[in-house]
């Protein structure tokens, strides 16, 4: 019995050592496989129950393959921004297909050699696709309806394959303008200094915004900003939202056609009044329509007559007399085909000074057609008595009455709302007033013109940010990191991917770097955990163990042969 038991034990040894050699072979051949976890074959005894304490029944050995999935390999640098590794615990979520139903085909891997396929989907060398949550420009995860939400960490809902070729380009509207300058203390009253700053709207169109500083008294300067080309109005407000200045413009690209109209509401409660351009003095609307007579093909005359007609129809006496020293409606001093509109502060004796609304969509040859209805609000400050910025005796600003500007654009872009930063009251960190020439010291604006997509960068938190040629950046996806109670219990699949099992426990999708999940590293790859020197050493010992097991069989055979000779 013991002789046969020894032979069977030797057979189990041969099987176990051959299995160990197979694992060593896989380890050696995968020493350069990204994210590969080396497998060790561990052994355990097979014990046969003993019938007597004086006898021994050999059982042999049994092999148990073990892959240390939770052991991290060394990082190797890469020039590819979408080559990813996880520093710490966790796995990337991948799917067998580029599109899915949100519930099937999901796997887990640390093999982060991802590249875009012909459709722009990120997949690794095994052909599985990287999954992530779509984000809005604020970096918040959003669903298919672009509604922000907090992902459920125990389901794959709203995960989608990260795609890079449908990003296109982007433009960024200017929202912040920081400006510092020295306003000359020795300037005379009414002296002006100006600086033109380029800002961008939501379509990437550049607009030249001119800051005009006018000295109104000792230590006091006004700020004037007329609507730039491409805008219909400009409204300056202070930090509380009170209107400091409000102005508009109407530009004739060419002479209007006979019968074109502009509607104006002076805010008197009487409704809109129609202004009709006419070449023969006979309007189609009768007495209720304000006629603007002009000579065909004469845009200058049309602009001048429009300003005069609006001035005459204005019910506000104050507006006719005190709009910045002149009428509320006037042709521009430099451009004869432009009508400037200046809003004024209502006086106690003139209740007709109210918000003014004009709409030039009734004529196609006025540049403000695209702006639609444009509102110029009444002022909350007396223009002649309230300075845009006031300085103390040491040249340091003591008060700011201008904080924001809103531009109503006419090119289809969203209105611009720019926050000004001229410095801090009581500090020389922006506008100052000293006896020196006007000198802008710094100008800082955000916003950018249109730029094509140029690449991505991925943060440690797994936030995928698109980079554009204009310097703009935009978050587009967030990569979750899946963690398991027992990662070594995961089931292994072809392609160096794993699936959840009863031994691994349930997955939990976490933000990288939180809740025990590792951080995402870009432009790196996790090397195999195979130690080639150790594998060759183990191969030698395995070979010797295999030979020894074979020797057990041959020795048992000799002993049986000897037993058979006793019978003969």
Coordinates of C-alpha atoms in Angstrom, one line a residue:
X1 CA 0.0 0.0 0.0
X2 CA 2.8 2.4 1.0
X3 CA 4.7 1.6 -2.2
X4 CA 1.7 2.4 -4.4
X5 CA 0.9 5.4 -2.2
X6 CA 4.5 6.6 -2.7
X7 CA 4.1 6.2 -6.5
X8 CA 0.8 8.2 -6.5
X9 CA 2.5 10.8 -4.3
X10 CA 5.2 11.1 -6.9
X11 CA 2.6 11.5 -9.6
X12 CA 1.0 14.3 -7.7
X13 CA 4.4 15.9 -7.4
X14 CA 5.0 15.7 -11.1
X15 CA 1.6 17.3 -11.8
X16 CA 2.2 20.0 -9.2
X17 CA 5.7 20.9 -10.5
X18 CA 4.5 20.9 -14.1
X19 CA 1.8 23.3 -13.1
X20 CA 4.4 25.5 -11.4
X21 CA 6.5 25.4 -14.5
X22 CA 3.5 26.5 -16.5
X23 CA 3.1 29.5 -14.2
X24 CA 6.8 30.3 -14.5
X25 CA 6.6 30.2 -18.3
X26 CA 3.6 32.6 -18.3
X27 CA 5.5 34.9 -15.9
X28 CA 8.6 35.0 -18.0
X29 CA 6.8 35.5 -21.3
X30 CA 4.7 38.3 -19.8
X31 CA 7.6 40.2 -18.2
X32 CA 7.0 43.1 -20.5
X33 CA 3.2 43.0 -20.4
X34 CA 1.8 46.2 -19.0
X35 CA 0.0 45.7 -15.7
X36 CA 0.7 42.0 -15.6
X37 CA 0.7 40.4 -12.1
X38 CA 3.0 37.5 -11.7
X39 CA 1.5 34.1 -10.6
X40 CA 3.0 31.9 -8.0
X41 CA 2.1 28.3 -7.6
X42 CA 1.8 27.5 -3.9
X43 CA 1.6 24.0 -2.6
X44 CA -0.3 22.2 0.1
X45 CA -0.3 18.7 1.4
X46 CA -2.8 16.0 0.6
X47 CA -3.2 14.1 3.8
X48 CA -4.8 10.6 3.8
X49 CA -6.5 9.6 7.0
X50 CA -4.3 7.1 8.9
X51 CA -5.8 3.7 9.9
X52 CA -3.1 3.1 12.6
X53 CA -0.6 5.3 14.3
X54 CA 2.0 2.7 13.3
X55 CA 1.3 3.1 9.6
X56 CA 1.8 6.0 7.2
X57 CA -0.3 6.5 4.1
X58 CA 1.3 9.0 1.7
X59 CA -1.1 11.6 0.2
X60 CA 1.1 13.8 -2.0
X61 CA 0.9 17.4 -2.9
X62 CA -1.7 19.8 -4.4
X63 CA -0.9 23.0 -6.2
X64 CA -2.7 26.4 -5.7
X65 CA -2.0 29.1 -8.2
X66 CA -1.9 32.6 -6.6
X67 CA -1.7 35.9 -8.4
X68 CA -0.8 38.9 -6.2
X69 CA -3.2 41.3 -8.0
X70 CA -2.8 43.9 -5.2
X71 CA 1.0 44.2 -5.7
X72 CA 1.8 47.3 -7.7
X73 CA 4.4 47.2 -10.4
X74 CA 7.0 49.9 -11.1
X75 CA 6.0 52.9 -13.2
X76 CA 7.8 53.6 -16.5
X77 CA 7.5 57.0 -18.1
X78 CA 5.7 57.4 -21.5
X79 CA 5.3 60.2 -24.0
X80 CA 1.6 59.4 -24.5
X81 CA -0.8 61.5 -22.4
X82 CA -3.3 58.7 -22.4
X83 CA -1.0 56.1 -21.0
X84 CA -2.3 55.7 -17.5
X85 CA -1.3 54.0 -14.2
X86 CA -2.9 53.9 -10.8
X87 CA -0.6 54.8 -7.8
X88 CA -2.2 52.7 -5.0
X89 CA -5.2 50.4 -4.9
X90 CA -7.9 50.1 -7.6
X91 CA -8.6 49.3 -11.2
X92 CA -9.7 51.1 -14.3
X93 CA -13.2 50.3 -15.5
X94 CA -13.3 49.0 -19.0
X95 CA -15.9 47.5 -21.4
X96 CA -15.6 45.0 -24.1
X97 CA -17.4 47.4 -26.6
X98 CA -17.1 51.0 -27.4
X99 CA -20.9 51.3 -26.8
X100 CA -22.9 49.4 -24.3
X101 CA -26.2 49.4 -22.4
X102 CA -24.7 50.4 -19.1
X103 CA -24.9 47.0 -17.4
X104 CA -23.0 44.4 -19.4
X105 CA -19.5 43.9 -20.7
X106 CA -17.7 45.6 -17.9
X107 CA -14.3 44.5 -16.7
X108 CA -11.4 45.8 -14.6
X109 CA -7.8 46.3 -15.4
X110 CA -4.5 48.0 -14.5
X111 CA -3.2 47.8 -18.0
X112 CA -3.4 51.4 -18.8
X113 CA -1.8 51.6 -22.3
X114 CA -4.8 53.4 -23.8
X115 CA -4.9 55.0 -27.3
X116 CA -7.6 56.4 -29.4
X117 CA -8.9 54.1 -32.2
X118 CA -10.2 55.4 -35.5
X119 CA -13.4 56.6 -33.9
X120 CA -11.6 58.4 -31.1
X121 CA -12.5 55.8 -28.4
X122 CA -9.7 55.1 -25.9
X123 CA -8.9 51.4 -25.8
X124 CA -5.8 49.5 -24.6
X125 CA -3.7 46.8 -26.3
X126 CA -6.2 44.1 -25.2
X127 CA -9.0 45.9 -27.1
X128 CA -11.1 46.9 -24.1
X129 CA -12.4 50.5 -23.8
X130 CA -11.8 52.9 -20.9
X131 CA -14.9 54.1 -19.1
X132 CA -15.6 57.4 -17.5
X133 CA -18.4 59.9 -16.5
X134 CA -19.0 62.8 -18.8
X135 CA -18.5 66.2 -17.1
X136 CA -19.7 69.8 -17.6
X137 CA -17.2 72.7 -17.9
X138 CA -17.1 73.0 -14.1
X139 CA -15.9 69.4 -13.8
X140 CA -19.2 68.1 -12.4
X141 CA -20.4 64.7 -13.5
X142 CA -23.4 64.9 -15.8
X143 CA -25.9 62.4 -17.2
X144 CA -27.1 62.1 -20.8
X145 CA -29.3 65.1 -20.3
X146 CA -26.3 67.2 -19.2
X147 CA -27.8 67.4 -15.6
X148 CA -25.2 67.2 -12.9
X149 CA -25.5 64.3 -10.5
X150 CA -23.5 62.3 -7.9
X151 CA -22.7 58.8 -9.4
X152 CA -23.9 55.7 -7.5
X153 CA -20.7 53.9 -6.7
X154 CA -22.2 50.4 -6.9
X155 CA -23.6 50.5 -10.4
X156 CA -22.2 51.3 -13.9
X157 CA -25.0 53.7 -14.8
X158 CA -24.0 56.7 -16.8
X159 CA -20.5 55.3 -17.5
X160 CA -19.5 55.7 -21.1
X161 CA -16.5 55.1 -23.3
X162 CA -14.1 58.1 -23.3
X163 CA -14.0 59.5 -26.7
X164 CA -11.7 62.2 -27.9
X165 CA -12.4 62.9 -31.6
X166 CA -15.9 64.5 -31.1
X167 CA -14.6 67.4 -28.9
X168 CA -14.1 69.9 -31.7
X169 CA -12.9 73.4 -30.9
X170 CA -13.9 76.0 -28.3
X171 CA -14.0 79.7 -27.6
X172 CA -14.0 81.2 -24.2
X173 CA -15.8 84.5 -23.3
X174 CA -14.0 87.1 -21.2
X175 CA -15.3 87.2 -17.7
X176 CA -12.5 88.9 -15.7
X177 CA -10.4 92.0 -16.5
X178 CA -7.7 93.1 -14.1
X179 CA -6.1 96.5 -14.9
X180 CA -3.5 98.6 -13.2
X181 CA -2.2 102.0 -14.2
X182 CA -0.9 105.3 -13.0
X183 CA -3.4 108.1 -13.6
X184 CA -1.3 111.4 -13.8
X185 CA -1.9 113.5 -10.7
X186 CA -0.7 116.6 -12.6
X187 CA -3.3 116.3 -15.3
X188 CA -5.7 119.2 -15.8
X189 CA -9.4 118.9 -15.3
X190 CA -11.1 117.2 -18.3
X191 CA -7.8 115.6 -19.4
X192 CA -8.3 112.1 -20.7
X193 CA -6.1 108.9 -20.8
X194 CA -7.2 105.8 -22.6
X195 CA -6.3 102.2 -23.1
X196 CA -7.8 99.7 -25.6
X197 CA -8.1 96.1 -24.3
X198 CA -9.1 93.1 -26.4
X199 CA -11.9 90.9 -25.0
X200 CA -13.6 87.9 -26.5
X201 CA -17.3 86.8 -26.7
X202 CA -18.7 83.3 -26.5
X203 CA -18.2 82.8 -30.2
X204 CA -14.5 83.7 -30.0
X205 CA -15.0 87.1 -31.7
X206 CA -12.6 89.7 -30.5
X207 CA -13.9 93.2 -29.4
X208 CA -11.8 96.2 -28.7
X209 CA -12.9 97.6 -25.3
X210 CA -11.6 101.2 -24.8
X211 CA -11.2 102.4 -21.2
X212 CA -11.3 106.3 -21.2
X213 CA -10.3 107.9 -18.0
X214 CA -11.3 111.6 -17.6
X215 CA -10.1 113.8 -14.7
X216 CA -13.2 115.5 -13.2
X217 CA -11.7 117.0 -10.1
X218 CA -8.6 116.7 -7.9
X219 CA -8.2 113.0 -7.0
X220 CA -11.3 112.1 -9.0
X221 CA -11.5 110.3 -12.3
X222 CA -14.5 109.1 -14.4
X223 CA -14.5 106.0 -16.5
X224 CA -16.2 106.0 -19.9
X225 CA -16.7 103.0 -22.1
X226 CA -18.8 103.3 -25.2
X227 CA -20.1 100.1 -26.8
X228 CA -17.4 98.7 -29.0
X229 CA -17.9 97.6 -32.6
X230 CA -20.1 94.6 -32.7
X231 CA -22.1 95.7 -29.6
X232 CA -25.4 97.6 -29.2
X233 CA -25.0 98.8 -25.6
X234 CA -22.6 99.0 -22.7
X235 CA -23.8 99.2 -19.1
X236 CA -21.4 100.0 -16.2
X237 CA -22.3 99.1 -12.7
X238 CA -20.8 99.2 -9.2
X239 CA -20.3 96.3 -6.9
X240 CA -23.9 96.4 -5.7
X241 CA -25.3 96.4 -9.2
X242 CA -26.3 100.1 -9.3
X243 CA -25.9 101.6 -12.8
X244 CA -23.0 104.0 -13.2
X245 CA -23.3 104.6 -16.9
X246 CA -25.4 103.2 -19.8
X247 CA -24.9 103.9 -23.4
X248 CA -25.8 102.5 -26.8
X249 CA -25.0 102.8 -30.5
X250 CA -26.7 102.4 -33.9
X251 CA -24.4 101.9 -36.9
X252 CA -25.6 102.1 -40.5
X253 CA -23.7 99.6 -42.6
X254 CA -25.3 101.3 -45.6
X255 CA -28.3 103.5 -46.3
X256 CA -31.6 102.0 -45.2
X257 CA -34.2 100.8 -47.6
X258 CA -37.3 102.8 -48.1
X259 CA -39.9 101.7 -45.5
X260 CA -37.3 100.1 -43.0
X261 CA -38.3 100.7 -39.4
X262 CA -36.8 101.0 -35.9
X263 CA -39.0 100.7 -32.8
X264 CA -38.2 102.8 -29.7
X265 CA -39.8 102.8 -26.2
X266 CA -38.9 105.8 -24.2
X267 CA -40.3 104.2 -21.0
X268 CA -43.3 106.5 -20.6
X269 CA -45.9 103.8 -20.6
X270 CA -47.1 104.7 -24.1
X271 CA -45.8 101.6 -25.7
X272 CA -43.4 101.3 -28.7
X273 CA -43.0 104.2 -31.1
X274 CA -42.1 103.3 -34.7
X275 CA -39.5 105.2 -36.7
X276 CA -39.8 104.7 -40.4
X277 CA -37.1 105.6 -43.0
X278 CA -38.7 107.2 -46.1
X279 CA -37.3 108.8 -49.2
X280 CA -40.4 110.8 -50.2
X281 CA -41.7 112.0 -46.8
X282 CA -44.8 109.8 -46.9
X283 CA -44.8 107.0 -44.2
X284 CA -47.0 103.9 -44.4
X285 CA -48.1 104.2 -40.8
X286 CA -49.7 107.6 -40.9
X287 CA -49.4 110.2 -38.1
X288 CA -48.5 107.6 -35.5
X289 CA -45.2 106.8 -37.2
X290 CA -42.1 109.1 -36.8
X291 CA -40.8 109.8 -40.3
X292 CA -37.1 109.9 -41.0
X293 CA -36.7 111.4 -44.5
X294 CA -33.4 110.8 -46.2
X295 CA -31.9 110.7 -49.7
X296 CA -31.5 107.2 -51.2
X297 CA -28.0 105.7 -50.7
X298 CA -27.1 108.4 -48.1
X299 CA -26.3 106.6 -44.9
X300 CA -24.8 109.7 -43.2
X301 CA -28.0 111.7 -43.8
X302 CA -30.1 108.8 -42.5
X303 CA -28.1 108.6 -39.3
X304 CA -28.2 112.4 -38.8
X305 CA -32.0 112.6 -39.4
X306 CA -32.6 109.6 -37.1
X307 CA -30.7 111.2 -34.3
X308 CA -32.7 114.4 -34.8
X309 CA -36.1 112.6 -35.0
X310 CA -35.4 110.6 -31.8
X311 CA -34.3 113.7 -30.0
X312 CA -37.4 115.6 -31.0
X313 CA -39.7 112.7 -30.0
X314 CA -38.0 112.2 -26.6
X315 CA -40.5 113.1 -23.9
X316 CA -37.8 113.7 -21.3
X317 CA -36.7 117.4 -21.2
X318 CA -33.8 116.5 -18.9
X319 CA -32.5 113.9 -21.4
X320 CA -32.6 116.5 -24.2
X321 CA -30.5 119.0 -22.3
X322 CA -28.2 117.2 -19.9
X323 CA -27.0 113.9 -21.5
X324 CA -23.3 114.3 -20.8
X325 CA -23.5 117.9 -21.9
X326 CA -25.5 117.3 -25.0
X327 CA -28.6 115.5 -26.4
X328 CA -29.3 111.9 -25.5
X329 CA -29.3 111.1 -29.3
X330 CA -26.5 112.4 -31.4
X331 CA -24.3 111.4 -34.3
X332 CA -20.8 110.2 -33.4
X333 CA -18.1 112.9 -33.6
X334 CA -15.8 110.6 -35.6
X335 CA -18.2 108.3 -37.5
X336 CA -21.0 110.1 -39.3
X337 CA -23.0 106.9 -39.9
X338 CA -23.2 106.1 -36.2
X339 CA -25.8 107.4 -33.7
X340 CA -24.7 107.5 -30.0
X341 CA -27.2 107.1 -27.2
X342 CA -26.4 108.3 -23.7
X343 CA -28.7 107.5 -20.7
X344 CA -29.0 110.1 -18.0
X345 CA -30.1 110.3 -14.3
X346 CA -33.7 111.2 -13.8
X347 CA -34.4 114.4 -11.9
X348 CA -37.2 114.9 -9.5
X349 CA -38.9 117.3 -11.9
X350 CA -38.6 115.0 -15.0
X351 CA -40.4 111.7 -14.5
X352 CA -40.1 110.8 -18.2
X353 CA -36.4 109.8 -17.8
X354 CA -36.8 106.1 -17.7
X355 CA -35.2 103.0 -19.2
X356 CA -34.9 103.2 -23.0
X357 CA -35.5 100.3 -25.3
X358 CA -34.7 100.2 -29.0
X359 CA -35.0 97.4 -31.5
X360 CA -33.3 97.7 -35.0
X361 CA -34.5 94.4 -36.3
X362 CA -36.8 96.1 -38.7
X363 CA -33.9 97.1 -41.0
X364 CA -31.3 94.8 -42.4
X365 CA -28.6 97.4 -43.0
X366 CA -28.1 98.5 -39.3
X367 CA -25.4 96.5 -37.5
X368 CA -27.4 96.2 -34.3
X369 CA -30.1 94.1 -36.1
X370 CA -28.7 91.0 -34.5
X371 CA -29.0 92.3 -31.0
X372 CA -32.8 92.4 -31.0
X373 CA -34.3 94.4 -28.2
X374 CA -31.7 96.5 -26.4
X375 CA -32.3 98.2 -23.1
X376 CA -30.5 101.2 -21.7
X377 CA -31.3 101.5 -18.0
X378 CA -31.5 104.7 -16.1
X379 CA -28.6 105.7 -14.0
X380 CA -28.3 105.4 -10.2
X381 CA -25.4 107.9 -10.0
X382 CA -25.1 111.5 -11.1
X383 CA -22.5 111.4 -13.9
X384 CA -21.1 114.9 -13.0
X385 CA -20.9 114.2 -9.3
X386 CA -19.8 110.6 -8.9
X387 CA -16.3 109.7 -9.9
X388 CA -15.5 106.2 -11.2
X389 CA -12.5 106.1 -8.9
X390 CA -11.5 108.4 -6.0
X391 CA -8.0 108.7 -4.6
X392 CA -6.8 109.9 -1.2
X393 CA -4.0 112.5 -0.7
X394 CA -1.3 109.8 -1.0
X395 CA -2.4 108.6 -4.5
X396 CA -4.0 105.4 -3.2
X397 CA -7.6 104.6 -4.3
X398 CA -10.2 105.4 -1.6
X399 CA -13.3 104.4 -3.5
X400 CA -14.4 102.5 -6.6
X401 CA -17.8 103.1 -8.2
X402 CA -17.3 100.9 -11.3
X403 CA -17.0 97.2 -10.9
X404 CA -18.7 95.5 -13.9
X405 CA -19.6 96.0 -17.5
X406 CA -22.3 94.3 -19.6
X407 CA -22.1 94.4 -23.4
X408 CA -25.2 93.6 -25.5
X409 CA -23.7 92.0 -28.6
X410 CA -25.2 91.9 -32.1
X411 CA -23.4 89.0 -33.6
X412 CA -25.4 86.2 -32.0
X413 CA -23.0 85.6 -29.2
X414 CA -24.1 85.6 -25.6
X415 CA -24.0 89.0 -23.9
X416 CA -20.6 89.8 -22.3
X417 CA -20.6 90.3 -18.5
X418 CA -17.1 91.3 -17.4
X419 CA -16.0 91.7 -13.8
X420 CA -13.5 94.6 -13.5
X421 CA -10.7 94.5 -10.9
X422 CA -9.0 97.9 -10.6
X423 CA -7.3 97.1 -7.3
X424 CA -8.1 97.3 -3.6
X425 CA -9.2 100.3 -1.7
X426 CA -6.3 101.5 0.4
X427 CA -3.7 99.6 -1.5
X428 CA -1.4 100.4 -4.4
X429 CA -2.1 97.1 -6.2
X430 CA -4.0 98.4 -9.2
X431 CA -4.9 102.0 -10.1
X432 CA -2.8 104.7 -8.5
X433 CA -2.4 108.5 -8.9
X434 CA 1.0 110.0 -8.8
X435 CA 2.8 112.8 -10.6
X436 CA 3.9 110.8 -13.6
X437 CA 2.7 110.1 -17.1
X438 CA -0.3 107.8 -17.7
X439 CA 1.2 104.3 -17.7
X440 CA -0.8 101.0 -17.7
X441 CA 1.3 98.7 -15.5
X442 CA -0.5 95.5 -16.1
X443 CA -3.5 94.1 -18.0
X444 CA -4.8 90.6 -17.4
X445 CA -7.9 89.2 -19.0
X446 CA -9.3 85.7 -19.5
X447 CA -11.2 84.5 -22.6
X448 CA -9.8 83.2 -25.9
X449 CA -10.6 83.1 -29.6
X450 CA -11.6 79.9 -31.3
X451 CA -9.1 77.1 -30.9
X452 CA -9.0 73.5 -32.2
X453 CA -8.6 70.6 -29.8
X454 CA -5.0 69.8 -29.4
X455 CA -4.8 67.1 -26.7
X456 CA -5.7 66.1 -23.1
X457 CA -4.2 66.1 -19.7
X458 CA -5.4 63.9 -16.9
X459 CA -5.2 64.9 -13.2
X460 CA -4.5 62.6 -10.2
X461 CA -8.3 62.8 -9.4
X462 CA -9.0 61.2 -12.8
X463 CA -10.3 64.4 -14.4
X464 CA -9.7 64.4 -18.2
X465 CA -9.2 67.9 -19.4
X466 CA -9.2 68.9 -23.1
X467 CA -6.5 71.3 -24.2
X468 CA -7.1 73.7 -27.1
X469 CA -4.8 75.7 -29.4
X470 CA -6.0 79.0 -28.0
X471 CA -4.8 78.0 -24.5
X472 CA -8.3 77.2 -23.3
X473 CA -9.0 74.1 -21.2
X474 CA -12.2 72.2 -20.6
X475 CA -13.0 69.2 -18.4
X476 CA -14.7 66.5 -20.4
X477 CA -14.6 63.2 -18.5
X478 CA -13.9 61.9 -15.0
X479 CA -12.3 58.4 -14.7
X480 CA -13.5 56.4 -11.6
X481 CA -11.2 54.0 -9.8
X482 CA -12.9 50.6 -8.8
X483 CA -11.8 49.1 -5.5
X484 CA -12.6 45.6 -4.0
X485 CA -12.4 44.2 -0.5
X486 CA -10.2 41.4 -1.8
X487 CA -8.6 42.2 -5.1
X488 CA -6.7 39.0 -5.1
X489 CA -10.0 37.1 -5.4
X490 CA -10.8 38.6 -8.8
X491 CA -11.2 36.3 -11.7
X492 CA -8.6 36.6 -14.4
X493 CA -9.4 36.8 -18.1
X494 CA -7.5 37.0 -21.4
X495 CA -6.2 40.5 -22.0
X496 CA -5.0 41.1 -18.5
X497 CA -8.5 42.1 -17.3
X498 CA -10.4 40.9 -14.3
X499 CA -14.0 40.2 -13.4
X500 CA -15.8 40.4 -10.1
X501 CA -16.3 37.1 -8.2
X502 CA -17.7 36.0 -4.9
X503 CA -14.1 35.9 -3.5
X504 CA -13.3 39.5 -4.5
X505 CA -16.4 41.1 -3.0
X506 CA -18.4 43.8 -4.7
X507 CA -16.8 46.7 -6.6
X508 CA -17.0 50.3 -5.4
X509 CA -16.5 53.1 -7.9
X510 CA -14.5 55.9 -6.2
X511 CA -13.0 59.3 -7.1
X512 CA -9.3 58.7 -7.5
X513 CA -7.4 59.5 -4.4
X514 CA -10.4 59.1 -2.0
X515 CA -11.8 56.3 0.1
X516 CA -8.7 54.2 -0.3
X517 CA -8.5 54.4 -4.1
X518 CA -5.2 55.2 -5.7
X519 CA -4.5 58.3 -7.8
X520 CA -4.4 58.3 -11.5
X521 CA -1.0 59.0 -13.1
X522 CA -0.8 60.0 -16.8
X523 CA 2.1 59.5 -19.2
X524 CA 3.2 56.4 -17.2
X525 CA 2.7 52.7 -17.5
X526 CA 2.7 50.1 -14.7
X527 CA 5.3 47.5 -15.4
X528 CA 4.8 43.8 -14.9
X529 CA 5.6 42.5 -11.3
X530 CA 7.6 39.6 -12.8
X531 CA 11.2 39.4 -11.3
X532 CA 13.1 37.6 -14.0
X533 CA 15.9 36.5 -11.7
X534 CA 13.5 35.1 -9.2
X535 CA 11.6 33.2 -12.0
X536 CA 14.8 31.5 -13.3
X537 CA 15.8 30.6 -9.8
X538 CA 12.3 29.1 -9.2
X539 CA 12.5 27.3 -12.5
X540 CA 15.7 25.5 -11.3
X541 CA 14.1 24.5 -8.1
X542 CA 11.0 23.4 -9.9
X543 CA 13.0 21.3 -12.3
X544 CA 14.8 19.6 -9.4
X545 CA 11.6 19.0 -7.6
X546 CA 10.1 17.5 -10.8
X547 CA 13.2 15.2 -11.2
X548 CA 12.9 14.2 -7.5
X549 CA 9.2 13.3 -8.0
X550 CA 10.1 11.2 -11.0
X551 CA 12.8 9.5 -9.0
X552 CA 10.1 8.5 -6.4
X553 CA 8.1 6.8 -9.2
X554 CA 11.2 5.0 -10.6
X555 CA 12.2 3.9 -7.1
X556 CA 8.7 2.7 -6.3
X557 CA 8.8 0.7 -9.6
X558 CA 12.1 -0.9 -8.6
X559 CA 10.7 -1.9 -5.2
X560 CA 7.6 -3.4 -6.8
X561 CA 9.8 -5.3 -9.2
X562 CA 11.8 -6.6 -6.3
X563 CA 8.6 -7.7 -4.7
X564 CA 7.6 -9.6 -7.8
X565 CA 10.9 -11.4 -7.9
X566 CA 10.3 -12.7 -4.4
X567 CA 7.2 -14.5 -5.8
X568 CA 9.2 -16.0 -8.6

